[in-house]
Coordinates of C-alpha atoms in Angstrom, one line a residue:
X1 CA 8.1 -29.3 -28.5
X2 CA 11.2 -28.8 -26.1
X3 CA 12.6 -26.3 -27.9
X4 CA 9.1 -24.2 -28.2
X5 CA 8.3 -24.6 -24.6
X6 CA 12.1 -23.2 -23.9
X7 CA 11.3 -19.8 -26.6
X8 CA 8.0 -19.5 -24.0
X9 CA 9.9 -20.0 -21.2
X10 CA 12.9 -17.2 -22.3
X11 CA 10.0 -14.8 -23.8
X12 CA 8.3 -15.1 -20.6
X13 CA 11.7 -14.4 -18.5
X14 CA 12.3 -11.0 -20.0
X15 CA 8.5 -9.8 -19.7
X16 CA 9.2 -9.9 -16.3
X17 CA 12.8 -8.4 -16.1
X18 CA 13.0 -4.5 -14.4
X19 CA 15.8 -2.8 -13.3
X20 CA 16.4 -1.9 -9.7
X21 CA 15.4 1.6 -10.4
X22 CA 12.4 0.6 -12.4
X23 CA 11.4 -1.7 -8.6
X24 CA 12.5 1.6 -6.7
X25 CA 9.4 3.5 -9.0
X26 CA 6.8 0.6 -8.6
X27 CA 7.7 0.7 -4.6
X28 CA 7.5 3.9 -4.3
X29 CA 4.5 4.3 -6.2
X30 CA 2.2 1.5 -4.2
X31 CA 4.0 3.8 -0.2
X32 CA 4.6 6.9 -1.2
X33 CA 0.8 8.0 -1.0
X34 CA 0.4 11.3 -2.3
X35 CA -3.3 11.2 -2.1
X36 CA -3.1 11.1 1.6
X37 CA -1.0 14.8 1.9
X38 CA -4.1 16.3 2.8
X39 CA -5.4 13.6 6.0
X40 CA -1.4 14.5 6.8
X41 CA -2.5 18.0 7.1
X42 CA -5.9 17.6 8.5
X43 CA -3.3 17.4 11.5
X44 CA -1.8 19.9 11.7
X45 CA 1.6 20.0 13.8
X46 CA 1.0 17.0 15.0
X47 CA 1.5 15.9 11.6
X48 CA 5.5 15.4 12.8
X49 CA 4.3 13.0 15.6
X50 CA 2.8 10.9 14.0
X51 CA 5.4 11.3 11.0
X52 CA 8.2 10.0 13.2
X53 CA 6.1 7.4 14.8
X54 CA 5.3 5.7 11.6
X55 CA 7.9 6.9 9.6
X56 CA 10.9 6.2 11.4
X57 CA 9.9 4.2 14.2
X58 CA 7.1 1.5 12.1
X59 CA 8.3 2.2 8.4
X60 CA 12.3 1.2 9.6
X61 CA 11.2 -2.1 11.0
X62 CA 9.0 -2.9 7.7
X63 CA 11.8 -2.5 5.1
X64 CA 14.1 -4.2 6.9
X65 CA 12.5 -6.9 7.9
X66 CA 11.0 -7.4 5.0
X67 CA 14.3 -7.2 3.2
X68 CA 15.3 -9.7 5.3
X69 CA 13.0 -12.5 4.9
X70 CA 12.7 -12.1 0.7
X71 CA 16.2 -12.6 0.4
X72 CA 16.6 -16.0 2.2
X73 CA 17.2 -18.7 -0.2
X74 CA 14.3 -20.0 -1.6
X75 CA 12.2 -17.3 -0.4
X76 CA 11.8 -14.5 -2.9
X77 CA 8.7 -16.0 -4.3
X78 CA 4.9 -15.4 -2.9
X79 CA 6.2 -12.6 -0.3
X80 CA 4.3 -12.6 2.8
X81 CA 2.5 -15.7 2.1
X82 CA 5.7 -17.3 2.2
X83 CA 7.6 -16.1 5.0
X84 CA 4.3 -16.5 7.2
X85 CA 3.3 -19.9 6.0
X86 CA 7.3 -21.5 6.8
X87 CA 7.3 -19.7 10.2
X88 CA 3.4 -19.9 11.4
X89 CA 2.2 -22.7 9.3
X90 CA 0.0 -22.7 6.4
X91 CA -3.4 -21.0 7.9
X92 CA -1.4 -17.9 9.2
X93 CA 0.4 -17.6 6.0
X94 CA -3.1 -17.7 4.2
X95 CA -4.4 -15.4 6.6
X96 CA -1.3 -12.6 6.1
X97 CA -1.5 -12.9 2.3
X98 CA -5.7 -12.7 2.3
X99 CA -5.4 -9.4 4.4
X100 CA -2.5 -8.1 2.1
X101 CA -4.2 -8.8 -0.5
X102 CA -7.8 -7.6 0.4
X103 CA -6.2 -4.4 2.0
X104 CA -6.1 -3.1 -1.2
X105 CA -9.0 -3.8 -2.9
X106 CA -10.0 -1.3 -0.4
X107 CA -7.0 1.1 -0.9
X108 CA -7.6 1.1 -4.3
X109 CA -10.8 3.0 -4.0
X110 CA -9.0 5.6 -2.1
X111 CA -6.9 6.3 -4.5
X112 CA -9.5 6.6 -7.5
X113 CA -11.2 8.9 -5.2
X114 CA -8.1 11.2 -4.9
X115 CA -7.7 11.0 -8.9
X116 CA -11.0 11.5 -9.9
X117 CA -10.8 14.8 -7.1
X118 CA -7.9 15.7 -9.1
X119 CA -9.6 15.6 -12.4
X120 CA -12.3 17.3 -11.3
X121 CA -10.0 20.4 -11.0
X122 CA -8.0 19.4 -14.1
X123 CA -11.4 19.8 -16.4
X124 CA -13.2 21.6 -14.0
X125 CA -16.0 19.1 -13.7
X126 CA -17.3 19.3 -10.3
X127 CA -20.0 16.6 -11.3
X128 CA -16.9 14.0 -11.7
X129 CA -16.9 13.9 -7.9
X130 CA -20.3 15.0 -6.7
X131 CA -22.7 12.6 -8.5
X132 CA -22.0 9.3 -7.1
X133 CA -23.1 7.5 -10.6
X134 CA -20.6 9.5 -12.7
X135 CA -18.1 8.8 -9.8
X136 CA -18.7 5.5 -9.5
X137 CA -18.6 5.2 -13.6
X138 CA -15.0 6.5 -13.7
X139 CA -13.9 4.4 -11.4
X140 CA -14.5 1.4 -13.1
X141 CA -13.3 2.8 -16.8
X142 CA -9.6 3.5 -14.3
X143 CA -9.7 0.3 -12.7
X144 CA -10.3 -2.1 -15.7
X145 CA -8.2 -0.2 -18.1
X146 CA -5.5 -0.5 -16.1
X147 CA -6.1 -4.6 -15.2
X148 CA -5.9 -4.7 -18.8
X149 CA -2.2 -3.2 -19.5
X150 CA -0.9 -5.3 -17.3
X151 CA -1.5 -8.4 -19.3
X152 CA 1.9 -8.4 -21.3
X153 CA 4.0 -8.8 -18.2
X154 CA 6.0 -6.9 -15.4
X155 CA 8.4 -5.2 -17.2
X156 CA 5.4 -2.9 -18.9
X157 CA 4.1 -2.7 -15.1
X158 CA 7.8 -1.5 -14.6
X159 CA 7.7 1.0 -17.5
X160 CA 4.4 2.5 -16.2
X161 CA 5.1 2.8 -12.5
X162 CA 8.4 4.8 -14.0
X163 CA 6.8 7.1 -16.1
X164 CA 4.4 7.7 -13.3
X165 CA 6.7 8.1 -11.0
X166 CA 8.5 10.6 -12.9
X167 CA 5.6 12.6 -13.3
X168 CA 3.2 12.6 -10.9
X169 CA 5.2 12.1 -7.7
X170 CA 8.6 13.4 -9.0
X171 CA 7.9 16.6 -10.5
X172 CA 5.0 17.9 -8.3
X173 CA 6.8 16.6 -5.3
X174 CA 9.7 18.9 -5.8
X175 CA 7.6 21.9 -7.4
X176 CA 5.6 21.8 -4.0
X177 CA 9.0 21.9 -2.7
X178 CA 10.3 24.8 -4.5
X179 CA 7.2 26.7 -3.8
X180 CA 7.1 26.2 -0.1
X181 CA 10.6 27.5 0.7
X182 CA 9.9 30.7 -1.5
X183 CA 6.5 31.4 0.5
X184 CA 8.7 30.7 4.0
X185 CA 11.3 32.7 3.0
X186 CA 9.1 35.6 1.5
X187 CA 7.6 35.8 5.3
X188 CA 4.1 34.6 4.4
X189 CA 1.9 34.1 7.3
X190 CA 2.0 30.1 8.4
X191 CA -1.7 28.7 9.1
X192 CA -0.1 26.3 12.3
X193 CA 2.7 26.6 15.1
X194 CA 5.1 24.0 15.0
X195 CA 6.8 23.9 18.3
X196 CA 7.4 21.3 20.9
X197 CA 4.0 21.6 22.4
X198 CA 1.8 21.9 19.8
X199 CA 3.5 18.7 18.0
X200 CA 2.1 16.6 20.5
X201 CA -1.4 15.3 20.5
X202 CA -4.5 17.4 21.8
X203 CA -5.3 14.3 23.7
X204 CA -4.4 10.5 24.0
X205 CA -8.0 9.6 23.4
X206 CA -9.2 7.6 20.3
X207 CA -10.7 10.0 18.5
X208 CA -7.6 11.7 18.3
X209 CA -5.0 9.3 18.4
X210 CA -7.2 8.1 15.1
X211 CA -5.1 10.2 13.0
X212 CA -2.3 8.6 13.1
X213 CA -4.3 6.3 10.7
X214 CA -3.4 8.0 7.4
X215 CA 0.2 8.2 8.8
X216 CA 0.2 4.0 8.7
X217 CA -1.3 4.0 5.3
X218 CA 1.2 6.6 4.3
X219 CA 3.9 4.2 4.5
X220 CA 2.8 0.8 4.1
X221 CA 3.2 -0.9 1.1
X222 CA 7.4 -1.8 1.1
X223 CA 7.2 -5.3 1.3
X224 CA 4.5 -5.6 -1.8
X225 CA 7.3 -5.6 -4.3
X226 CA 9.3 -8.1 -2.3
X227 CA 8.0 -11.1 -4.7
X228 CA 9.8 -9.4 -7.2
X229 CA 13.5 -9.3 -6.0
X230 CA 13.4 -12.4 -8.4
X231 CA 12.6 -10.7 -11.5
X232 CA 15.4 -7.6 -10.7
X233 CA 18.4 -8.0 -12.9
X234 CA 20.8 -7.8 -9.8
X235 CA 18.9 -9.1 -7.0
X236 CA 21.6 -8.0 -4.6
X237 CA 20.6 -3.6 -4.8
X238 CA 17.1 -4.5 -3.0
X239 CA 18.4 -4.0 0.4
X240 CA 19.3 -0.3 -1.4
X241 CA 16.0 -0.2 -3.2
X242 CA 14.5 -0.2 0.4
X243 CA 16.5 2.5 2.0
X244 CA 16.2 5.0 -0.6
X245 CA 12.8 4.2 -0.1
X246 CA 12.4 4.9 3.0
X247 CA 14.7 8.4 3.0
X248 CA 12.1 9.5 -0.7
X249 CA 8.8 8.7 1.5
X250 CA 9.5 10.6 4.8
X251 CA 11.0 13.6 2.8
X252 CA 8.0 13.9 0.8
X253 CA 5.1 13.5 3.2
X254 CA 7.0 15.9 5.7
X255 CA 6.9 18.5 2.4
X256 CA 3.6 17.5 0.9
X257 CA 1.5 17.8 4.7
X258 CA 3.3 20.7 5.9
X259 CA 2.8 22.6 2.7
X260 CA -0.6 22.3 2.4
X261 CA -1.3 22.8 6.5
X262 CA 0.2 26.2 6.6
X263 CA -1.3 27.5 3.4
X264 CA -4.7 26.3 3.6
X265 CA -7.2 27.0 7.0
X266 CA -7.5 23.5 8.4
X267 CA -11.9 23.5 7.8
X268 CA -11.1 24.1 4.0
X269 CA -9.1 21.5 3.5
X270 CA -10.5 18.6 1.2
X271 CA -9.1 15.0 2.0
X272 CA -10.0 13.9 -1.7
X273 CA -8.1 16.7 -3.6
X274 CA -6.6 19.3 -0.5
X275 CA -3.3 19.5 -2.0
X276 CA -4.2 20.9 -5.5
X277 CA -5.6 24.1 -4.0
X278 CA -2.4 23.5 -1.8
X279 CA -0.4 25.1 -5.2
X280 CA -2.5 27.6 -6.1
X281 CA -2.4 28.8 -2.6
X282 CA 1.3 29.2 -3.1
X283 CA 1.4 30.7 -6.5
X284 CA -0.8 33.5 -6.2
X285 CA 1.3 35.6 -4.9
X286 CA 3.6 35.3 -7.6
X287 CA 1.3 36.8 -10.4
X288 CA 0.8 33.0 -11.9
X289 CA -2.5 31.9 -12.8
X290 CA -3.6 29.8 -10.3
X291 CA -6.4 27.8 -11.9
X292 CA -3.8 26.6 -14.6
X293 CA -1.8 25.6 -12.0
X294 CA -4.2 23.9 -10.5
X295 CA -4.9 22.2 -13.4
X296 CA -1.8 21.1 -14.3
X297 CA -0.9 20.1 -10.9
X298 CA -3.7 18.0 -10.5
X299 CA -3.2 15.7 -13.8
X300 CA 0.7 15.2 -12.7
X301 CA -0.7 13.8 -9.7
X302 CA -3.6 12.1 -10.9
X303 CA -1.2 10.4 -13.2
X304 CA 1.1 9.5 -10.3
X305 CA -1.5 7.2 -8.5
X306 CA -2.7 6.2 -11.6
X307 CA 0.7 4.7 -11.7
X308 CA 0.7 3.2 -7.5
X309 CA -2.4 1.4 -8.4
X310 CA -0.7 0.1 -11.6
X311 CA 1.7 -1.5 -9.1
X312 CA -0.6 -2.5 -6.4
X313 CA -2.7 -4.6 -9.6
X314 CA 0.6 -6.7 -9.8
X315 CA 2.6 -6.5 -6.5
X316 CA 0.2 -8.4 -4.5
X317 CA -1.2 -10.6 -7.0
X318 CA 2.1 -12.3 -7.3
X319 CA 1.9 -13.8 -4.3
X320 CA -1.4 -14.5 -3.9
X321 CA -1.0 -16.4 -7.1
X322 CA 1.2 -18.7 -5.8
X323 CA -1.2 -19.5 -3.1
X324 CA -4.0 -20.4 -5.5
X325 CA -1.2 -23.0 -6.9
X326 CA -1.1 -24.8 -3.5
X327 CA -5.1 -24.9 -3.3
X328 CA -6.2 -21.8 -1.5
X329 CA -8.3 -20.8 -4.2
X330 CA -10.1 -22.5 -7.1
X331 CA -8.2 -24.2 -9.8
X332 CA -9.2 -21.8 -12.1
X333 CA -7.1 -19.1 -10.3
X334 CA -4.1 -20.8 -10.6
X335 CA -3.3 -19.9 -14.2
X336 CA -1.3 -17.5 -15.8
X337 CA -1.3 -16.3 -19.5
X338 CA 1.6 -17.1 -21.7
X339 CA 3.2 -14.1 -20.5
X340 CA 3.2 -15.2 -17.0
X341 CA 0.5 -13.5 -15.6
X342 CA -2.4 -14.4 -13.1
X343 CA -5.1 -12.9 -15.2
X344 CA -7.8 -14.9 -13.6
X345 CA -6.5 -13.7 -10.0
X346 CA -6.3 -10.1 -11.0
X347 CA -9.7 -10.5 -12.8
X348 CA -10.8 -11.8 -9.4
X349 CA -9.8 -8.7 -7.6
X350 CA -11.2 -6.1 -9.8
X351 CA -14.7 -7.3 -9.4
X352 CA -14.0 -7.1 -5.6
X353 CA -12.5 -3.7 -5.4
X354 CA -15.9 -2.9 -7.5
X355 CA -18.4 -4.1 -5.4
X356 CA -16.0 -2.2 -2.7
X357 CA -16.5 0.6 -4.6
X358 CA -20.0 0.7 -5.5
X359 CA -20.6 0.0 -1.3
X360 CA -18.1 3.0 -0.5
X361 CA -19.3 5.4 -3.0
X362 CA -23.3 4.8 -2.7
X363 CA -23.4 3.8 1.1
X364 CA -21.6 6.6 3.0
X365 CA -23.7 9.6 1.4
X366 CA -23.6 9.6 -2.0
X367 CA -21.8 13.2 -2.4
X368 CA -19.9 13.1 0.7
X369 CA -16.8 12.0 -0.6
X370 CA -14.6 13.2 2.6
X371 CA -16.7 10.2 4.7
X372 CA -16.1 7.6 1.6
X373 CA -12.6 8.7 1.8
X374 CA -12.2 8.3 5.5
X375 CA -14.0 5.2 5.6
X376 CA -11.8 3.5 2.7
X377 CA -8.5 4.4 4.2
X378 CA -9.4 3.4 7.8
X379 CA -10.7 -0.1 6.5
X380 CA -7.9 -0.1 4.5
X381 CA -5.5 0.5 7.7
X382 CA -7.5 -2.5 9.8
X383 CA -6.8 -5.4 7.2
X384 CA -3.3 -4.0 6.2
X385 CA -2.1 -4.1 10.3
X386 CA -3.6 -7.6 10.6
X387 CA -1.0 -8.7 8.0
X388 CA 1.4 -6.5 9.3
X389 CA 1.3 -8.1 12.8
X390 CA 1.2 -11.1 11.2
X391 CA 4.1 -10.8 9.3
X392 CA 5.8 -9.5 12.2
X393 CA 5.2 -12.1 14.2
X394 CA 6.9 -14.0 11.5
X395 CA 10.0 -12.1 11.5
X396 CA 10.8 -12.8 15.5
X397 CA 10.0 -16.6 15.3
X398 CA 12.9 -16.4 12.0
X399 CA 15.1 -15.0 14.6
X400 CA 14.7 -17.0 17.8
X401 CA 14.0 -20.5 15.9
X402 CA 16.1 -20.3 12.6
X403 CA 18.8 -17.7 12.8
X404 CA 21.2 -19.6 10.6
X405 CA 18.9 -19.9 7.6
X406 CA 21.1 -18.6 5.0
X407 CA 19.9 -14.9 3.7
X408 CA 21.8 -12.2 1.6
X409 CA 20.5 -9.6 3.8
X410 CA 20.3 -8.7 7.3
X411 CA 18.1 -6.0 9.0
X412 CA 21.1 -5.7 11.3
X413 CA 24.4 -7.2 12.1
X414 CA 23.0 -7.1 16.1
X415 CA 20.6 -9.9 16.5
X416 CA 19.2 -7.5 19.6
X417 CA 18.4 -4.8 17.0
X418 CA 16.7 -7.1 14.6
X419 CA 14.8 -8.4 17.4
X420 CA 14.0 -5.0 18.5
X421 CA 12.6 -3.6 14.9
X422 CA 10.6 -7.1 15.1
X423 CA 8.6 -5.9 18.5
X424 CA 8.6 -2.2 17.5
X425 CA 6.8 -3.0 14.1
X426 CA 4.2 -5.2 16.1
X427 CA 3.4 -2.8 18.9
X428 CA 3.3 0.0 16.1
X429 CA 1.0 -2.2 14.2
X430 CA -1.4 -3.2 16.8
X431 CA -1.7 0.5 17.8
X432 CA -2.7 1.5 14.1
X433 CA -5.3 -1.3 14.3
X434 CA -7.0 -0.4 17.4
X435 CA -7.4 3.6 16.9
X436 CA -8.4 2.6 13.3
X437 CA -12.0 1.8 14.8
X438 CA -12.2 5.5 16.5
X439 CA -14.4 7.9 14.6
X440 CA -12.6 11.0 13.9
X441 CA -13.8 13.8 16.5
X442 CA -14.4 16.3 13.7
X443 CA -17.3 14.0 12.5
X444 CA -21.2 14.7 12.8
X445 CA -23.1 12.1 15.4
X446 CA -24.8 11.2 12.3
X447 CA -21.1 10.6 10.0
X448 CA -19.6 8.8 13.3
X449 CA -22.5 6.2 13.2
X450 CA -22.5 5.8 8.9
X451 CA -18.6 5.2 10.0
X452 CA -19.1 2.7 12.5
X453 CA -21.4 1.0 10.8
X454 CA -19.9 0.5 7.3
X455 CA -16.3 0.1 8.8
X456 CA -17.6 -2.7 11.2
X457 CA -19.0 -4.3 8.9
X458 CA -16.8 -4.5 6.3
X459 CA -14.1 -5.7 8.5
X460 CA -16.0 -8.3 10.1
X461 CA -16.8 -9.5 6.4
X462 CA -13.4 -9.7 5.6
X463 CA -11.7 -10.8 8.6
X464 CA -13.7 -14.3 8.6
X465 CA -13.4 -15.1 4.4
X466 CA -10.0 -16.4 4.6
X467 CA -10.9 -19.1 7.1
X468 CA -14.2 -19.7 5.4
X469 CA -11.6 -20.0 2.2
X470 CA -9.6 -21.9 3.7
X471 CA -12.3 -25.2 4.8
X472 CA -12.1 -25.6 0.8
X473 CA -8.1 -25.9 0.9
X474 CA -7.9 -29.7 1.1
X475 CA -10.1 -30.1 -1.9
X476 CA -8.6 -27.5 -4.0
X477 CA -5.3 -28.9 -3.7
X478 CA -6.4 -32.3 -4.6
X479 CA -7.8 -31.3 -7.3
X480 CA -4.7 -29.6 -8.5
X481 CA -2.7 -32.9 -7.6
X482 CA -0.9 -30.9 -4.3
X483 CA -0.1 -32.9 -1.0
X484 CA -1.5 -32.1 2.2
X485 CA 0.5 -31.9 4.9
X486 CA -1.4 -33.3 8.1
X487 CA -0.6 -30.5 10.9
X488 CA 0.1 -26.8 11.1
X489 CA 3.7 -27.2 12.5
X490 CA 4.3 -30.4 10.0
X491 CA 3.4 -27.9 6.9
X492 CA 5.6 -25.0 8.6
X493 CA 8.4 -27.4 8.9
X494 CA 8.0 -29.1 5.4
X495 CA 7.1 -26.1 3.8
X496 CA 10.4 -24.1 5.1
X497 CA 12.2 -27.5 3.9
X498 CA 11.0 -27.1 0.4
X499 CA 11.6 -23.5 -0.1
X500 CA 15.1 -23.8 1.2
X501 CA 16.4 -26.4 -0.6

């Protein structure tokens, strides 16, 4: 019996092993959001505003941070809902995992709106995306399909976010990149100024400053792989996993928005599929046909957030797994298949992002896919900053109360700095939240009250679950044989005992 339960046990091991390069593909396919070029663009120069606000000044603090706090000892399982729980106590680490995790039940409508947009062009079935049934249809056929290849373990997870990677993010990415420097340099006409003033926002009001939403969205994401720095064959490259990270996601958003901005008239750009016209914009002129690049273009890409939401089916589902172990969900969630995976959680989560789905795609005008769009991503933004803050939060009580717990990475050698990316990320996060709720000024009266409405209420919805979630906590745990600790500092301070030993 030993001896069968140790074959599991090593079978189970190498399902989950990936290479560092293999985590640098799943990473970079849950942040670097290709789908969202075209909001980038909606911009216009302001674009590199709000690029350097969340990509340098937000995204910084987030991998470092984050790289920080996995690679304490004892730390590199459950990811947010760890370092929260041993710094805030068990509700707040709860709370940050819930939004992480519910975040993308959102997000992942977003991005099935972007690929079925994509494939729309691809077969040049316009229904695909106009027909709500059809679109709604699809959706579920690319969300369950891909729930079910996860089942044998990370390492195939690992295998498709690579393959993805490589060509749907990869190959356009530097195409667009190619192209773009040969219309610039051929003296094509740009659609937008880039200069010092025009960079800067119209206005500081809400309406505008909600822009900078996408931009959030654009480069969240790092610290979902962080539960996996365990299953990497050399834990010790994360901290270089994160940087190259960072350097591959501002690069390619600065050449994915600007490309499609200055090619395309801002009015006829489409958030759902804006930079596949993007290409054929640039290739005309070159006596290619652009409906087959189109084409092609948009099935790379499609295939490139097929392979993000591959990753986001696992990356946050590892942690909140670990939480329905200690009681925050129903027993039945707390199992895994003999591969090691938290079939029951993930099941869990599909039928959510489909009910999300079915409310997105039927309840903000059927056809108008722009407004479903815009809606997803901003309610996506509001949960995903609540964590964020959260997990900031976290980060600057690890440095002021427990600066000597042994880690194999620091966001800085100067406690000041570390402090300093702790504050920026918070400050950077709350903004993000509040504009979120800001109807975009290019909106009907009529779209900017669907928005309000739906937004609201969805976020209200899923702001209180957790807590509601969490009045069953002292049941589920007993009846999965886990103690209770009595108090919210006791469980920080047993909890950070535990995991440290």
């Amino acid at each position: 019996m030993d001896e069968k339960k140790s074959g599991e046990q090593i079978d189970t091991q190498k399902a989950n092993r990936i290479t560092g390069f293999q985590l640098f593909s799943m990473t970079t396919s849950m942040v670097m959001t290709v789908y969202g070029f075209a909001a980038f663009a909606k911009q216009g120069p302001t674009a590199f505003f709000y690029l350097f606000l969340a990509g340098i000044l937000w995204f910084l603090p987030v991998t470092r941070s984050s790289g920080e706090m996995a690679s304490i000892d004892g730390w590199s399982k459950g990811g947010i809902f760890t370092w929260s729980r041993n710094m805030l106590g068990e509700r707040a680490g709860w709370s940050a995992l819930f939004y992480q995790w519910i975040h993308i039940t959102v997000g992942m409508n977003t991005m099935m709106y972007f690929i079925l947009g994509c494939f729309s062009v691809t077969f040049g079935l316009p229904i695909i995306t106009d027909n709500p049934l059809v679109k709604f249809i699809l959706m579920m056929i690319i969300l369950w399909g891909l729930i079910a290849l996860q089942q044998r373990g990370t390492s195939v997870t690992g295998k498709i976010a690579q393959w993805c990677f490589t060509l749907g993010v990869i190959i356009p990415v530097f195409f667009l990149l190619f192209l773009f420097i040969m219309y610039l340099i051929q003296g094509h006409p740009a659609m937008i100024d880039v200069n010092m003033h025009t960079i800067m926002p119209k206005s500081w009001s809400g309406s505008v400053l909600v822009g900078f939403v996408p931009f959030i969205l654009a480069f969240a994401g790092a610290e979902g792989s962080a539960p996996h720095v365990k299953d990497l064959d050399k834990p010790t490259v994360y901290p270089k996993v994160m940087m190259a990270l960072a350097i591959a996601a501002i690069c390619s958003d600065i050449i994915g928005s600007m490309a499609i901005a200055m090619t395309i008239p801002n009015n006829q750009i489409q958030l759902s599929n804006g930079i596949v016209y993007a290409y054929g914009a640039l290739v005309k002129n070159y006596g290619v046909s652009v409906v087959f690049v189109e084409k092609l273009t948009g099935f790379l890409l499609a295939v490139g957030v097929l392979g993000e939401i591959s990753s986001w089916v696992v990356g946050p589902n590892s942690g909140m797994f670990e939480a329905a172990k200690a009681g925050y969900l129903p027993p039945r969630f707390s199992k895994a298949n003999k591969y090691g995976i938290e079939t029951n959680v993930m099941i869990l989560q599909g039928v959510i992002v489909s009910i999300v789905g079915a409310l997105l795609t039927f309840g903000a005008g059927g056809n108008k896919s722009s407004l479903s769009f815009q809606i997803a991503m901003s309610l996506t933004v509001a949960l995903y900053t609540l964590m964020y803050m959260l997990m900031f939060i976290s980060y600057l009580v690890l440095q002021f109360r427990y600066p000597d717990l042994h880690r194999a990475f620091f966001a800085s050698k100067s406690k000041t700095l570390r402090i300093v990316y702790g504050f920026l990320g918070f400050v950077l996060s709350a903004f993000g939240f509040i504009v979120t709720f800001f109807p975009p000024a290019d909106l009907s009266s009529a779209a900017k009250h669907t928005y309000l409405i739906l937004l609201g209420s969805a976020f209200v919805v899923m702001l209180v679950l957790p807590f509601i979630l969490y009045m069953f906590h002292d049941k589920w745990a007993s009846q999965l044989g886990v103690s209770i600790p009595g108090s919210a500092d006791d469980t920080a301070a047993e909890s950070l005992e535990e995991e440290t030993k």
